[in-house]
mmCIF file of C-alpha atoms in Angstrom:
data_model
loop_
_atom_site.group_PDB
_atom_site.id
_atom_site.type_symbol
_atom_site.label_atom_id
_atom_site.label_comp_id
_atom_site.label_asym_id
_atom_site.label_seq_id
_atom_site.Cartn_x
_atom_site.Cartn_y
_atom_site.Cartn_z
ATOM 1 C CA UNK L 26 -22.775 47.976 -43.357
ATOM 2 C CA UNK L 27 -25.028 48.391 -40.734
ATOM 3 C CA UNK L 28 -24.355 44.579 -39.019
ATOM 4 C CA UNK L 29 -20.798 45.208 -39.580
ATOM 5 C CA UNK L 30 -20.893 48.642 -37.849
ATOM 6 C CA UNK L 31 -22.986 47.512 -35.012
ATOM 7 C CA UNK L 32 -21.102 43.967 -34.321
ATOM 8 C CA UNK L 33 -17.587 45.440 -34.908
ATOM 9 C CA UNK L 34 -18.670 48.151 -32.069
ATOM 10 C CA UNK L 35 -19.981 45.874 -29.505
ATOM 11 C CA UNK L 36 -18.618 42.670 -30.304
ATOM 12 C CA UNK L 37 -15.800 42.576 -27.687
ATOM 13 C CA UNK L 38 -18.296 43.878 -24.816
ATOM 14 C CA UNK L 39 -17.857 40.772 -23.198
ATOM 15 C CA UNK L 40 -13.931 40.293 -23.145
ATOM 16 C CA UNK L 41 -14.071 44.310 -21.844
ATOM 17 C CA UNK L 42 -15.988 43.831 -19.398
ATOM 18 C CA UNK L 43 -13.785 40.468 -18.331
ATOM 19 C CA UNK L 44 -11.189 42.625 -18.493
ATOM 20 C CA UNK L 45 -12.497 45.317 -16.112
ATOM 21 C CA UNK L 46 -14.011 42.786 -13.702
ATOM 22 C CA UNK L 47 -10.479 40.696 -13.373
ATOM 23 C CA UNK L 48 -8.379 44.363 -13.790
ATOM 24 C CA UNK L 49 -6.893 43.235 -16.671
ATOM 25 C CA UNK L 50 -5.789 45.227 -19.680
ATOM 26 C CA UNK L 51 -8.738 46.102 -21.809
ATOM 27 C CA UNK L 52 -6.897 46.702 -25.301
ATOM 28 C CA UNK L 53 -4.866 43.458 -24.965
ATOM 29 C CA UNK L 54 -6.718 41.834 -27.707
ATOM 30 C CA UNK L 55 -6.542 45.000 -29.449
ATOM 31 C CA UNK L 56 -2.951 44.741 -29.491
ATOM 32 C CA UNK L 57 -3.369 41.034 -30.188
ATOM 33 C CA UNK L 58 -5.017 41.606 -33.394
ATOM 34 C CA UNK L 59 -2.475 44.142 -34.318
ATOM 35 C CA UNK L 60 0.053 41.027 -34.098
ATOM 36 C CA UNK L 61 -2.274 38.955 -36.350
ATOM 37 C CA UNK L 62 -1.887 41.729 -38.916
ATOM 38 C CA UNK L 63 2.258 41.759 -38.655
ATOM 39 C CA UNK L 64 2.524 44.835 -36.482
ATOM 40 C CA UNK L 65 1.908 46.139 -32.878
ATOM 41 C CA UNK L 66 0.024 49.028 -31.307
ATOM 42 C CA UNK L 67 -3.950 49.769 -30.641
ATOM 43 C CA UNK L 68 -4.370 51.789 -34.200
ATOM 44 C CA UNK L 69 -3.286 49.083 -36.132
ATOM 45 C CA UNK L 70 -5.130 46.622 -34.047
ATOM 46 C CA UNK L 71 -8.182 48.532 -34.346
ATOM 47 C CA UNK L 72 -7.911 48.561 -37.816
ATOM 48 C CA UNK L 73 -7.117 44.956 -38.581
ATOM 49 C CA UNK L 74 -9.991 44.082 -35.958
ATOM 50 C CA UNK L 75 -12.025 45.897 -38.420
ATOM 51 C CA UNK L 76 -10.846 43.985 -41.186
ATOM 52 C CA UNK L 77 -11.339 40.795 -39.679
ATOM 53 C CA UNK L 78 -14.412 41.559 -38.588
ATOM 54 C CA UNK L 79 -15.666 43.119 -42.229
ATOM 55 C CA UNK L 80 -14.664 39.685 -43.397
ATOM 56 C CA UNK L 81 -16.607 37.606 -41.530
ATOM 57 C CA UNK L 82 -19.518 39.981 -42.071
ATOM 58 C CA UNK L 83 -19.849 39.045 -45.578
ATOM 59 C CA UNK L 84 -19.354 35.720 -44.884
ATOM 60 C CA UNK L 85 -22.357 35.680 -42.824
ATOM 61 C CA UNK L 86 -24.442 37.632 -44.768
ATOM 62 C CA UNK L 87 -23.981 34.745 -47.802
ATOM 63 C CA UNK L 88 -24.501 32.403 -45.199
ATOM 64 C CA UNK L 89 -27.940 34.348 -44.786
ATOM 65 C CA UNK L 90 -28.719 34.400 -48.180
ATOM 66 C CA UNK L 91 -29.150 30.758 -48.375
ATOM 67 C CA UNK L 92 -29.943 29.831 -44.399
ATOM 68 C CA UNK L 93 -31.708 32.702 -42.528
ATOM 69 C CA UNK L 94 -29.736 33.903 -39.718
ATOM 70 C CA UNK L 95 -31.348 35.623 -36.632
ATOM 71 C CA UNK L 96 -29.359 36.286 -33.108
ATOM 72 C CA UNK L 97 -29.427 32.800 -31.906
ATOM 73 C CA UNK L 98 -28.428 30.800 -35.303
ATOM 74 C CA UNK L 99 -25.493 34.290 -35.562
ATOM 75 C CA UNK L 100 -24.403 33.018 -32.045
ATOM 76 C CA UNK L 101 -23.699 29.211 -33.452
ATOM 77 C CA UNK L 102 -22.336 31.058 -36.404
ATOM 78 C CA UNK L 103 -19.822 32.644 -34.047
ATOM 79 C CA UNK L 104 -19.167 29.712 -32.121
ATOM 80 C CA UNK L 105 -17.745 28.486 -35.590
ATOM 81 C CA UNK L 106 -15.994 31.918 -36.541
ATOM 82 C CA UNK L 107 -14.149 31.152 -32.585
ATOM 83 C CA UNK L 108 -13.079 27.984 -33.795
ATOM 84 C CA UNK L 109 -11.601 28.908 -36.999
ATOM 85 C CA UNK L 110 -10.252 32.521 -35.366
ATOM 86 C CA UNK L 111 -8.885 31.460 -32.172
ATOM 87 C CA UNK L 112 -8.830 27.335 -32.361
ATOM 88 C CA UNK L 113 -7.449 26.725 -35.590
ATOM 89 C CA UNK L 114 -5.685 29.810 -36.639
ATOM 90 C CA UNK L 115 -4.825 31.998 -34.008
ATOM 91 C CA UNK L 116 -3.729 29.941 -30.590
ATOM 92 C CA UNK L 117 -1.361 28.154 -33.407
ATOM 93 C CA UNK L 118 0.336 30.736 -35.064
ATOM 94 C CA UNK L 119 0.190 34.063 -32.606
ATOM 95 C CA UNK L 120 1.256 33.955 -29.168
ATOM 96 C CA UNK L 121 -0.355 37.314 -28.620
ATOM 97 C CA UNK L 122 -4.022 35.315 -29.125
ATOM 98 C CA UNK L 123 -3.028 32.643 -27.163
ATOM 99 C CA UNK L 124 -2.130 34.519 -23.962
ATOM 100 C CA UNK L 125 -5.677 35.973 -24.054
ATOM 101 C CA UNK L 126 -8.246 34.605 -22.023
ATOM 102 C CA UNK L 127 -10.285 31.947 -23.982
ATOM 103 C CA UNK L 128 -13.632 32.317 -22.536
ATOM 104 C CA UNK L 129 -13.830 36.275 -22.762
ATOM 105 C CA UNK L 130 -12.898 35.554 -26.712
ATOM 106 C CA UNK L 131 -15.555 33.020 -27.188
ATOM 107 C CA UNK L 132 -17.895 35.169 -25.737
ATOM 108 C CA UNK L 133 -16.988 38.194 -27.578
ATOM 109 C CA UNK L 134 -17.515 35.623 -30.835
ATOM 110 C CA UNK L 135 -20.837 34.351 -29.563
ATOM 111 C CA UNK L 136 -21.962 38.316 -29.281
ATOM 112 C CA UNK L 137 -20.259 39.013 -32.942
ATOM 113 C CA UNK L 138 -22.503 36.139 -34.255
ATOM 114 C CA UNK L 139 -25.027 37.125 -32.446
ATOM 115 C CA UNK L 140 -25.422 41.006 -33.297
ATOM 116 C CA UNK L 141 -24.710 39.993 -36.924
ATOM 117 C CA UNK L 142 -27.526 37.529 -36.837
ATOM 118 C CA UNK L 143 -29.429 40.372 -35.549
ATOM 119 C CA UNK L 144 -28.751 42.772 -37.657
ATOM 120 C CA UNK L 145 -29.352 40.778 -41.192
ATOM 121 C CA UNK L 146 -32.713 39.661 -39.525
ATOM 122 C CA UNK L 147 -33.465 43.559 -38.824
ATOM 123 C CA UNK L 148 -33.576 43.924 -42.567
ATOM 124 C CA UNK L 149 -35.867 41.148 -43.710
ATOM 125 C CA UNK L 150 -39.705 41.617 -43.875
ATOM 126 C CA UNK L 151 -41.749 38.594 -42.325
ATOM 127 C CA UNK L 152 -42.270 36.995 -45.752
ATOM 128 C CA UNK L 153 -38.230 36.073 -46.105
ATOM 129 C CA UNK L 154 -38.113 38.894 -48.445
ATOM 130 C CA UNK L 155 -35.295 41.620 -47.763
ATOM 131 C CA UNK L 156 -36.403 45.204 -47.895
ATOM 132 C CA UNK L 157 -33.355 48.005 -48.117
ATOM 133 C CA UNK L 158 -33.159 50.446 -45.455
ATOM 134 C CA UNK L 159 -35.796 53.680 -45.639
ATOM 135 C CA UNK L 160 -33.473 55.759 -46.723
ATOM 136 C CA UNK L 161 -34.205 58.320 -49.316
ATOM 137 C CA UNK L 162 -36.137 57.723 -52.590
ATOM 138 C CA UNK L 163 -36.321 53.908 -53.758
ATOM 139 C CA UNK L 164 -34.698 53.562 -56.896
ATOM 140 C CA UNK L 165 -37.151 52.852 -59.720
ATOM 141 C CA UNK L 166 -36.586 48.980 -61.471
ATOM 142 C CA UNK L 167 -34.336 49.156 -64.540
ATOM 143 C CA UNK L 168 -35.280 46.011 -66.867
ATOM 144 C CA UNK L 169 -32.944 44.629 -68.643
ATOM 145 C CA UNK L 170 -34.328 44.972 -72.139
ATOM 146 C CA UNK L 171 -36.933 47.108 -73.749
ATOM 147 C CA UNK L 172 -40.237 46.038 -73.011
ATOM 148 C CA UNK L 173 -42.011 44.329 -75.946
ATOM 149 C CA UNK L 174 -44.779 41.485 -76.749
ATOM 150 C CA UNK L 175 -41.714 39.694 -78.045
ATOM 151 C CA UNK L 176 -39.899 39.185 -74.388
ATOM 152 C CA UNK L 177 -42.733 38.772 -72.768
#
C-alpha cells in the first residue's frame, strides 16, 4: 500500500513540472487517463490513474518477490511499464496519450519505477528477508497443525 500510495502521489512530478516550465496544462494527462478508462474529466482520470497505477504496483511487487527491486532496477522496471503503457498500448489506441508529450511521460514512468523500487526495498531487512511495517502488535505464528512428535 505504502509503494502504491507514495508512487501514485509523486509519480507524475516530472510531467507537472514539464508542464509548468513549458505553461502547459498540468491535468492533461489526467484527462488523458480518464479517456483510457472510456470517459472524460479530472475525477475519473484521477481515479483510473489510480487504477492503473495499483496495477502495476502488484506487478512489481511479484517482480520483487523473485528479483529484488531497489530505485534504480524500479526505474528499468518503468522504462518497461512506458513501453507497454504509452508504446504499445496507449499512442495506438488513445489519441488523448498520444498528444501528450513523450518525454515528460517517460519520465513520470522512470520516477513510478523508481519510487516503487524504493518503496519495496524500504521494507526488506539487509538479509533479503521482508519485515512488515512496525505497526501495532506482531501477530503471533499460527501452525498449521497441532504440534506433536509425530509432525515433527
Amino acid at each position: 500500500m505504502r509503494a502504491w500510495a507514495v508512487a501514485a502521489a509523486f509519480g507524475g512530478v516530472p510531467s507537472t513540472v514539464h508542464a509548468l516550465w513549458t505553461g502547459g496544462d498540468v491535468l492533461r494527462s489526467t484527462r488523458a487517463a480518464a479517456a483510457v478508462s472510456g470517459g472524460t474529466g479530472v475525477i475519473r482520470g484521477a481515479l483510473a490513474h489510480l487504477g492503473v497505477s495499483a496495477c502495476w504496483v502488484v506487478v512489481l511487487a511479484a517482480v520483487d518477490r523473485r528479483w529484488p527491486l531497489d530505485a534504480r532496477r524500479g526505474a528499468v522496471a518503468g522504462a518497461v511499464i512506458a513501453v507497454v503503457d504509452l508504446e504499445v498500448v496507449g499512442r495506438r489506441f488513445f489519441p488523448a496519450v498520444r498528444a501528450l508529450h513523450r518525454g515528460a511521460q517517460w519520465a513520470d514512468h522512470l520516477a513510478f519505477g523508481a519510487l516503487v523500487g524504493a518503496a519495496l526495498r524500504s521494507t526488506v531487512d539487509g538479509g533479503g528477508g521482508v519485515h512488515p511495517p512496525p505497526v501495532g502488535r506482531r501477530p503471533r505464528r499460527v501452525l498449521p497443525f497441532p504440534r506433536c512428535r509425530a509432525w515433527r
